Amino acid sequence: SDLQKQEERGELLQPLIFVLLVLCSVLLYFRVSLMDPGFVTSEEEMKAGKSEEQNMVTPQVPSNVKMRRCGYCMVKQPMRAKHCQLCQHCVRRYDHHCPWIENCVGEKNHPLFIVYLSAQLVVLLWGGHVAWSGLYFEQSWDWLQHNIFLLLSFLLIATFTIVVLLLLISQLYLISCNTTTWEFMSHHRISYLKHSELENPFDQGVVLNLWRFFC
């Protein structure tokens, strides 16, 4: 049959890989959106879960900066934590609240969020290539009527690709500097940053920053 011939020629391999990538992207989406981003639930959990990174960088922060108790959920916030009004929890190493996954990006799910963005970008680039390869341009009304759906699909994919690419690049840059989106945007309002002699007391070099984040 035609299907067997296509399989023998290897023509079904690429569609299969694409479907598997889409499935992987969907599974990553649900995993990142449903998992605990690093909620601070009590002082005991905060002390038990204090990371090695915080132990190393705390001495570089001015001694007059004290850990404060959150005015919303009344837990003692570890350094780099922030209360999210939408999640109604304090989140360790808070980066941002992502409306797309309807969850915070924090200490626990941040690396997986980067993996999700990377998988999503590959799917979008591949889908954009497929949509573009199916277009052949002619200056006629009939051509537009027959290709309007494919053209709109390509434009939509291109828009999402640009958004995901910019987000991924900005995230990787901040990770390489060992800072978060919240710290980058609100540097002048965060006590342990504005009173520090160093512009970024958590920065330990690009290689070590990336190693500590992903490994």
PDB file of C-alpha atoms in Angstrom:
ATOM      1  CA  SER A   1       0.000   0.000   0.000  1.00  0.00           C
ATOM      2  CA  ASP A   2       0.975   3.669  -0.242  1.00  0.00           C
ATOM      3  CA  LEU A   3       1.398   3.849   3.539  1.00  0.00           C
ATOM      4  CA  GLN A   4       3.857   0.954   3.536  1.00  0.00           C
ATOM      5  CA  LYS A   5       5.823   2.509   0.670  1.00  0.00           C
ATOM      6  CA  GLN A   6       6.039   5.817   2.533  1.00  0.00           C
ATOM      7  CA  GLU A   7       7.222   3.986   5.626  1.00  0.00           C
ATOM      8  CA  GLU A   8       9.914   2.170   3.657  1.00  0.00           C
ATOM      9  CA  ARG A   9      11.140   5.478   2.193  1.00  0.00           C
ATOM     10  CA  GLY A  10      11.233   7.018   5.676  1.00  0.00           C
ATOM     11  CA  GLU A  11       8.625   9.651   4.825  1.00  0.00           C
ATOM     12  CA  LEU A  12       6.610   8.930   7.976  1.00  0.00           C
ATOM     13  CA  LEU A  13       9.537   9.530  10.341  1.00  0.00           C
ATOM     14  CA  GLN A  14       9.372  13.333  10.310  1.00  0.00           C
ATOM     15  CA  PRO A  15       5.579  13.536  10.949  1.00  0.00           C
ATOM     16  CA  LEU A  16       6.001  11.024  13.779  1.00  0.00           C
ATOM     17  CA  ILE A  17       8.800  13.045  15.377  1.00  0.00           C
ATOM     18  CA  PHE A  18       6.721  16.224  15.028  1.00  0.00           C
ATOM     19  CA  VAL A  19       3.705  14.609  16.726  1.00  0.00           C
ATOM     20  CA  LEU A  20       5.949  13.340  19.541  1.00  0.00           C
ATOM     21  CA  LEU A  21       7.372  16.854  20.012  1.00  0.00           C
ATOM     22  CA  VAL A  22       3.877  18.326  20.189  1.00  0.00           C
ATOM     23  CA  LEU A  23       2.871  15.665  22.725  1.00  0.00           C
ATOM     24  CA  CYS A  24       6.018  16.364  24.760  1.00  0.00           C
ATOM     25  CA  SER A  25       5.255  20.095  24.689  1.00  0.00           C
ATOM     26  CA  VAL A  26       1.689  19.505  25.911  1.00  0.00           C
ATOM     27  CA  LEU A  27       2.873  17.221  28.733  1.00  0.00           C
ATOM     28  CA  LEU A  28       5.500  19.763  29.781  1.00  0.00           C
ATOM     29  CA  TYR A  29       2.836  22.484  29.790  1.00  0.00           C
ATOM     30  CA  PHE A  30       0.618  20.569  32.205  1.00  0.00           C
ATOM     31  CA  ARG A  31       3.588  19.556  34.340  1.00  0.00           C
ATOM     32  CA  VAL A  32       4.864  23.125  34.734  1.00  0.00           C
ATOM     33  CA  SER A  33       1.400  24.602  35.263  1.00  0.00           C
ATOM     34  CA  LEU A  34       0.314  22.050  37.904  1.00  0.00           C
ATOM     35  CA  MET A  35       3.508  21.588  39.923  1.00  0.00           C
ATOM     36  CA  ASP A  36       4.497  23.444  43.076  1.00  0.00           C
ATOM     37  CA  PRO A  37       6.750  26.367  42.040  1.00  0.00           C
ATOM     38  CA  GLY A  38       8.285  26.492  45.521  1.00  0.00           C
ATOM     39  CA  PHE A  39       5.586  27.771  47.864  1.00  0.00           C
ATOM     40  CA  VAL A  40       6.708  28.888  51.334  1.00  0.00           C
ATOM     41  CA  THR A  41       4.262  27.317  53.770  1.00  0.00           C
ATOM     42  CA  SER A  42       5.890  27.715  57.188  1.00  0.00           C
ATOM     43  CA  GLU A  43       9.055  28.824  58.965  1.00  0.00           C
ATOM     44  CA  GLU A  44      10.036  25.176  59.569  1.00  0.00           C
ATOM     45  CA  GLU A  45       9.790  24.350  55.859  1.00  0.00           C
ATOM     46  CA  MET A  46      11.677  27.522  54.986  1.00  0.00           C
ATOM     47  CA  LYS A  47      14.588  26.581  57.270  1.00  0.00           C
ATOM     48  CA  ALA A  48      14.634  22.977  56.090  1.00  0.00           C
ATOM     49  CA  GLY A  49      14.539  23.952  52.446  1.00  0.00           C
ATOM     50  CA  LYS A  50      17.142  26.704  52.584  1.00  0.00           C
ATOM     51  CA  SER A  51      19.292  26.177  49.531  1.00  0.00           C
ATOM     52  CA  GLU A  52      23.070  25.983  49.299  1.00  0.00           C
ATOM     53  CA  GLU A  53      23.007  29.028  47.027  1.00  0.00           C
ATOM     54  CA  GLN A  54      21.337  31.153  49.717  1.00  0.00           C
ATOM     55  CA  ASN A  55      23.924  30.005  52.283  1.00  0.00           C
ATOM     56  CA  MET A  56      26.732  31.111  49.998  1.00  0.00           C
ATOM     57  CA  VAL A  57      25.386  34.514  49.021  1.00  0.00           C
ATOM     58  CA  THR A  58      23.838  35.665  52.304  1.00  0.00           C
ATOM     59  CA  PRO A  59      27.169  36.972  53.725  1.00  0.00           C
ATOM     60  CA  GLN A  60      27.472  39.294  50.714  1.00  0.00           C
ATOM     61  CA  VAL A  61      24.184  40.983  51.599  1.00  0.00           C
ATOM     62  CA  PRO A  62      24.330  43.876  54.108  1.00  0.00           C
ATOM     63  CA  SER A  63      23.738  42.804  57.724  1.00  0.00           C
ATOM     64  CA  ASN A  64      21.073  45.479  58.225  1.00  0.00           C
ATOM     65  CA  VAL A  65      18.803  43.668  55.791  1.00  0.00           C
ATOM     66  CA  LYS A  66      16.506  41.437  57.853  1.00  0.00           C
ATOM     67  CA  MET A  67      14.205  38.666  56.699  1.00  0.00           C
ATOM     68  CA  ARG A  68      10.657  39.946  56.952  1.00  0.00           C
ATOM     69  CA  ARG A  69       7.335  38.290  57.609  1.00  0.00           C
ATOM     70  CA  CYS A  70       4.877  38.384  54.746  1.00  0.00           C
ATOM     71  CA  GLY A  71       1.909  40.654  55.453  1.00  0.00           C
ATOM     72  CA  TYR A  72      -0.442  38.425  53.446  1.00  0.00           C
ATOM     73  CA  CYS A  73       0.246  34.783  54.378  1.00  0.00           C
ATOM     74  CA  MET A  74       2.223  35.562  57.579  1.00  0.00           C
ATOM     75  CA  VAL A  75       5.179  33.285  56.826  1.00  0.00           C
ATOM     76  CA  LYS A  76       8.772  34.413  57.239  1.00  0.00           C
ATOM     77  CA  GLN A  77      10.073  34.947  53.740  1.00  0.00           C
ATOM     78  CA  PRO A  78      13.449  33.481  52.773  1.00  0.00           C
ATOM     79  CA  MET A  79      15.682  35.696  50.672  1.00  0.00           C
ATOM     80  CA  ARG A  80      14.567  36.075  47.024  1.00  0.00           C
ATOM     81  CA  ALA A  81      11.011  35.019  47.872  1.00  0.00           C
ATOM     82  CA  LYS A  82       7.971  37.112  46.989  1.00  0.00           C
ATOM     83  CA  HIS A  83       4.256  36.897  47.672  1.00  0.00           C
ATOM     84  CA  CYS A  84       2.147  36.321  44.560  1.00  0.00           C
ATOM     85  CA  GLN A  85      -1.246  38.011  44.763  1.00  0.00           C
ATOM     86  CA  LEU A  86      -2.723  35.653  42.163  1.00  0.00           C
ATOM     87  CA  CYS A  87      -1.504  32.399  43.757  1.00  0.00           C
ATOM     88  CA  GLN A  88      -1.962  33.742  47.307  1.00  0.00           C
ATOM     89  CA  HIS A  89       1.365  32.215  48.372  1.00  0.00           C
ATOM     90  CA  CYS A  90       4.958  33.282  48.881  1.00  0.00           C
ATOM     91  CA  VAL A  91       7.212  31.648  46.286  1.00  0.00           C
ATOM     92  CA  ARG A  92      10.912  30.835  46.762  1.00  0.00           C
ATOM     93  CA  ARG A  93      13.237  32.431  44.202  1.00  0.00           C
ATOM     94  CA  TYR A  94      10.197  34.056  42.622  1.00  0.00           C
ATOM     95  CA  ASP A  95      10.694  34.884  38.942  1.00  0.00           C
ATOM     96  CA  HIS A  96       7.242  35.887  37.680  1.00  0.00           C
ATOM     97  CA  HIS A  97       3.621  34.768  37.471  1.00  0.00           C
ATOM     98  CA  CYS A  98       3.048  33.404  33.978  1.00  0.00           C
ATOM     99  CA  PRO A  99      -0.543  33.918  32.738  1.00  0.00           C
ATOM    100  CA  TRP A 100      -0.022  31.327  29.985  1.00  0.00           C
ATOM    101  CA  ILE A 101       0.550  28.460  32.445  1.00  0.00           C
ATOM    102  CA  GLU A 102      -1.577  30.167  35.157  1.00  0.00           C
ATOM    103  CA  ASN A 103       1.108  29.470  37.728  1.00  0.00           C
ATOM    104  CA  CYS A 104       4.146  31.108  39.265  1.00  0.00           C
ATOM    105  CA  VAL A 105       7.614  30.399  37.936  1.00  0.00           C
ATOM    106  CA  GLY A 106       9.818  29.825  40.959  1.00  0.00           C
ATOM    107  CA  GLU A 107      12.590  27.763  42.493  1.00  0.00           C
ATOM    108  CA  LYS A 108      11.123  24.313  41.753  1.00  0.00           C
ATOM    109  CA  ASN A 109       9.619  24.677  38.272  1.00  0.00           C
ATOM    110  CA  HIS A 110      11.883  27.317  36.708  1.00  0.00           C
ATOM    111  CA  PRO A 111      14.298  24.833  35.024  1.00  0.00           C
ATOM    112  CA  LEU A 112      11.367  22.818  33.653  1.00  0.00           C
ATOM    113  CA  PHE A 113       9.799  26.065  32.413  1.00  0.00           C
ATOM    114  CA  ILE A 114      12.934  26.693  30.322  1.00  0.00           C
ATOM    115  CA  VAL A 115      12.711  23.147  28.907  1.00  0.00           C
ATOM    116  CA  TYR A 116       9.045  23.771  28.063  1.00  0.00           C
ATOM    117  CA  LEU A 117       9.872  27.031  26.261  1.00  0.00           C
ATOM    118  CA  SER A 118      12.621  25.281  24.283  1.00  0.00           C
ATOM    119  CA  ALA A 119      10.310  22.441  23.212  1.00  0.00           C
ATOM    120  CA  GLN A 120       7.586  24.929  22.314  1.00  0.00           C
ATOM    121  CA  LEU A 121      10.019  26.951  20.199  1.00  0.00           C
ATOM    122  CA  VAL A 122      11.105  23.857  18.239  1.00  0.00           C
ATOM    123  CA  VAL A 123       7.467  22.929  17.567  1.00  0.00           C
ATOM    124  CA  LEU A 124       6.629  26.470  16.424  1.00  0.00           C
ATOM    125  CA  LEU A 125       9.672  26.720  14.140  1.00  0.00           C
ATOM    126  CA  TRP A 126       8.870  23.350  12.600  1.00  0.00           C
ATOM    127  CA  GLY A 127       5.192  24.234  12.182  1.00  0.00           C
ATOM    128  CA  GLY A 128       6.123  27.581  10.631  1.00  0.00           C
ATOM    129  CA  HIS A 129       8.423  25.835   8.165  1.00  0.00           C
ATOM    130  CA  VAL A 130       5.648  23.415   7.164  1.00  0.00           C
ATOM    131  CA  ALA A 131       3.140  26.254   6.711  1.00  0.00           C
ATOM    132  CA  TRP A 132       5.622  28.329   4.679  1.00  0.00           C
ATOM    133  CA  SER A 133       6.534  25.399   2.416  1.00  0.00           C
ATOM    134  CA  GLY A 134       2.860  24.993   1.528  1.00  0.00           C
ATOM    135  CA  LEU A 135       2.536  28.586   0.323  1.00  0.00           C
ATOM    136  CA  TYR A 136       3.107  29.671  -3.271  1.00  0.00           C
ATOM    137  CA  PHE A 137       2.337  33.314  -3.871  1.00  0.00           C
ATOM    138  CA  GLU A 138       0.178  34.641  -6.680  1.00  0.00           C
ATOM    139  CA  GLN A 139      -1.425  38.063  -7.003  1.00  0.00           C
ATOM    140  CA  SER A 140      -5.008  36.933  -7.496  1.00  0.00           C
ATOM    141  CA  TRP A 141      -8.229  36.820  -5.511  1.00  0.00           C
ATOM    142  CA  ASP A 142      -8.669  33.103  -6.179  1.00  0.00           C
ATOM    143  CA  TRP A 143      -5.242  32.392  -4.701  1.00  0.00           C
ATOM    144  CA  LEU A 144      -6.111  34.352  -1.549  1.00  0.00           C
ATOM    145  CA  GLN A 145      -9.420  32.498  -1.149  1.00  0.00           C
ATOM    146  CA  HIS A 146      -7.739  29.106  -1.387  1.00  0.00           C
ATOM    147  CA  ASN A 147      -4.743  29.968   0.822  1.00  0.00           C
ATOM    148  CA  ILE A 148      -6.189  32.383   3.389  1.00  0.00           C
ATOM    149  CA  PHE A 149      -6.310  29.755   6.150  1.00  0.00           C
ATOM    150  CA  LEU A 150      -2.719  28.634   5.551  1.00  0.00           C
ATOM    151  CA  LEU A 151      -1.523  32.243   5.373  1.00  0.00           C
ATOM    152  CA  LEU A 152      -3.247  33.178   8.642  1.00  0.00           C
ATOM    153  CA  SER A 153      -1.836  30.044  10.273  1.00  0.00           C
ATOM    154  CA  PHE A 154       1.675  31.020   9.229  1.00  0.00           C
ATOM    155  CA  LEU A 155       1.257  34.589  10.533  1.00  0.00           C
ATOM    156  CA  LEU A 156      -0.111  33.287  13.851  1.00  0.00           C
ATOM    157  CA  ILE A 157       2.731  30.781  14.208  1.00  0.00           C
ATOM    158  CA  ALA A 158       5.286  33.484  13.340  1.00  0.00           C
ATOM    159  CA  THR A 159       3.857  35.789  16.023  1.00  0.00           C
ATOM    160  CA  PHE A 160       3.979  33.103  18.716  1.00  0.00           C
ATOM    161  CA  THR A 161       7.485  32.108  17.609  1.00  0.00           C
ATOM    162  CA  ILE A 162       8.774  35.657  18.101  1.00  0.00           C
ATOM    163  CA  VAL A 163       7.139  35.900  21.542  1.00  0.00           C
ATOM    164  CA  VAL A 164       8.511  32.544  22.738  1.00  0.00           C
ATOM    165  CA  LEU A 165      11.973  33.255  21.283  1.00  0.00           C
ATOM    166  CA  LEU A 166      12.230  36.645  23.017  1.00  0.00           C
ATOM    167  CA  LEU A 167      10.994  35.162  26.297  1.00  0.00           C
ATOM    168  CA  LEU A 168      13.475  32.284  26.114  1.00  0.00           C
ATOM    169  CA  ILE A 169      16.398  34.599  25.290  1.00  0.00           C
ATOM    170  CA  SER A 170      15.525  36.977  28.142  1.00  0.00           C
ATOM    171  CA  GLN A 171      15.149  34.065  30.583  1.00  0.00           C
ATOM    172  CA  LEU A 172      18.499  32.546  29.618  1.00  0.00           C
ATOM    173  CA  TYR A 173      20.186  35.936  29.969  1.00  0.00           C
ATOM    174  CA  LEU A 174      18.773  36.451  33.468  1.00  0.00           C
ATOM    175  CA  ILE A 175      19.725  32.895  34.465  1.00  0.00           C
ATOM    176  CA  SER A 176      23.289  33.467  33.249  1.00  0.00           C
ATOM    177  CA  CYS A 177      23.411  36.513  35.559  1.00  0.00           C
ATOM    178  CA  ASN A 178      21.767  34.601  38.435  1.00  0.00           C
ATOM    179  CA  THR A 179      18.936  37.074  38.766  1.00  0.00           C
ATOM    180  CA  THR A 180      15.186  36.787  38.365  1.00  0.00           C
ATOM    181  CA  THR A 181      12.666  38.761  36.348  1.00  0.00           C
ATOM    182  CA  TRP A 182      11.276  40.255  39.546  1.00  0.00           C
ATOM    183  CA  GLU A 183      14.736  41.256  40.798  1.00  0.00           C
ATOM    184  CA  PHE A 184      15.670  42.698  37.410  1.00  0.00           C
ATOM    185  CA  MET A 185      12.484  44.787  37.139  1.00  0.00           C
ATOM    186  CA  SER A 186      12.301  45.857  40.815  1.00  0.00           C
ATOM    187  CA  HIS A 187      15.975  46.156  41.741  1.00  0.00           C
ATOM    188  CA  HIS A 188      15.488  49.610  43.278  1.00  0.00           C
ATOM    189  CA  ARG A 189      12.685  48.407  45.583  1.00  0.00           C
ATOM    190  CA  ILE A 190      14.198  45.168  46.937  1.00  0.00           C
ATOM    191  CA  SER A 191      16.011  45.732  50.243  1.00  0.00           C
ATOM    192  CA  TYR A 192      18.726  43.079  49.874  1.00  0.00           C
ATOM    193  CA  LEU A 193      19.654  44.504  46.437  1.00  0.00           C
ATOM    194  CA  LYS A 194      19.405  48.272  46.883  1.00  0.00           C
ATOM    195  CA  HIS A 195      21.475  48.178  50.113  1.00  0.00           C
ATOM    196  CA  SER A 196      24.118  45.848  48.690  1.00  0.00           C
ATOM    197  CA  GLU A 197      27.527  47.123  47.662  1.00  0.00           C
ATOM    198  CA  LEU A 198      27.401  44.767  44.688  1.00  0.00           C
ATOM    199  CA  GLU A 199      24.993  45.348  41.834  1.00  0.00           C
ATOM    200  CA  ASN A 200      24.108  41.656  41.911  1.00  0.00           C
ATOM    201  CA  PRO A 201      25.346  39.832  45.044  1.00  0.00           C
ATOM    202  CA  PHE A 202      24.171  36.463  43.673  1.00  0.00           C
ATOM    203  CA  ASP A 203      26.242  36.526  40.469  1.00  0.00           C
ATOM    204  CA  GLN A 204      29.008  33.893  40.557  1.00  0.00           C
ATOM    205  CA  GLY A 205      29.965  33.938  36.882  1.00  0.00           C
ATOM    206  CA  VAL A 206      28.082  32.700  33.837  1.00  0.00           C
ATOM    207  CA  VAL A 207      29.291  29.082  33.941  1.00  0.00           C
ATOM    208  CA  LEU A 208      28.612  28.570  37.656  1.00  0.00           C
ATOM    209  CA  ASN A 209      25.278  30.375  37.419  1.00  0.00           C
ATOM    210  CA  LEU A 210      24.108  28.079  34.628  1.00  0.00           C
ATOM    211  CA  TRP A 211      25.491  24.993  36.395  1.00  0.00           C
ATOM    212  CA  ARG A 212      23.706  25.782  39.669  1.00  0.00           C
ATOM    213  CA  PHE A 213      20.439  26.534  37.891  1.00  0.00           C
ATOM    214  CA  PHE A 214      20.231  23.461  35.646  1.00  0.00           C
ATOM    215  CA  CYS A 215      22.257  20.946  37.679  1.00  0.00           C
TER     216      CYS A 215
END
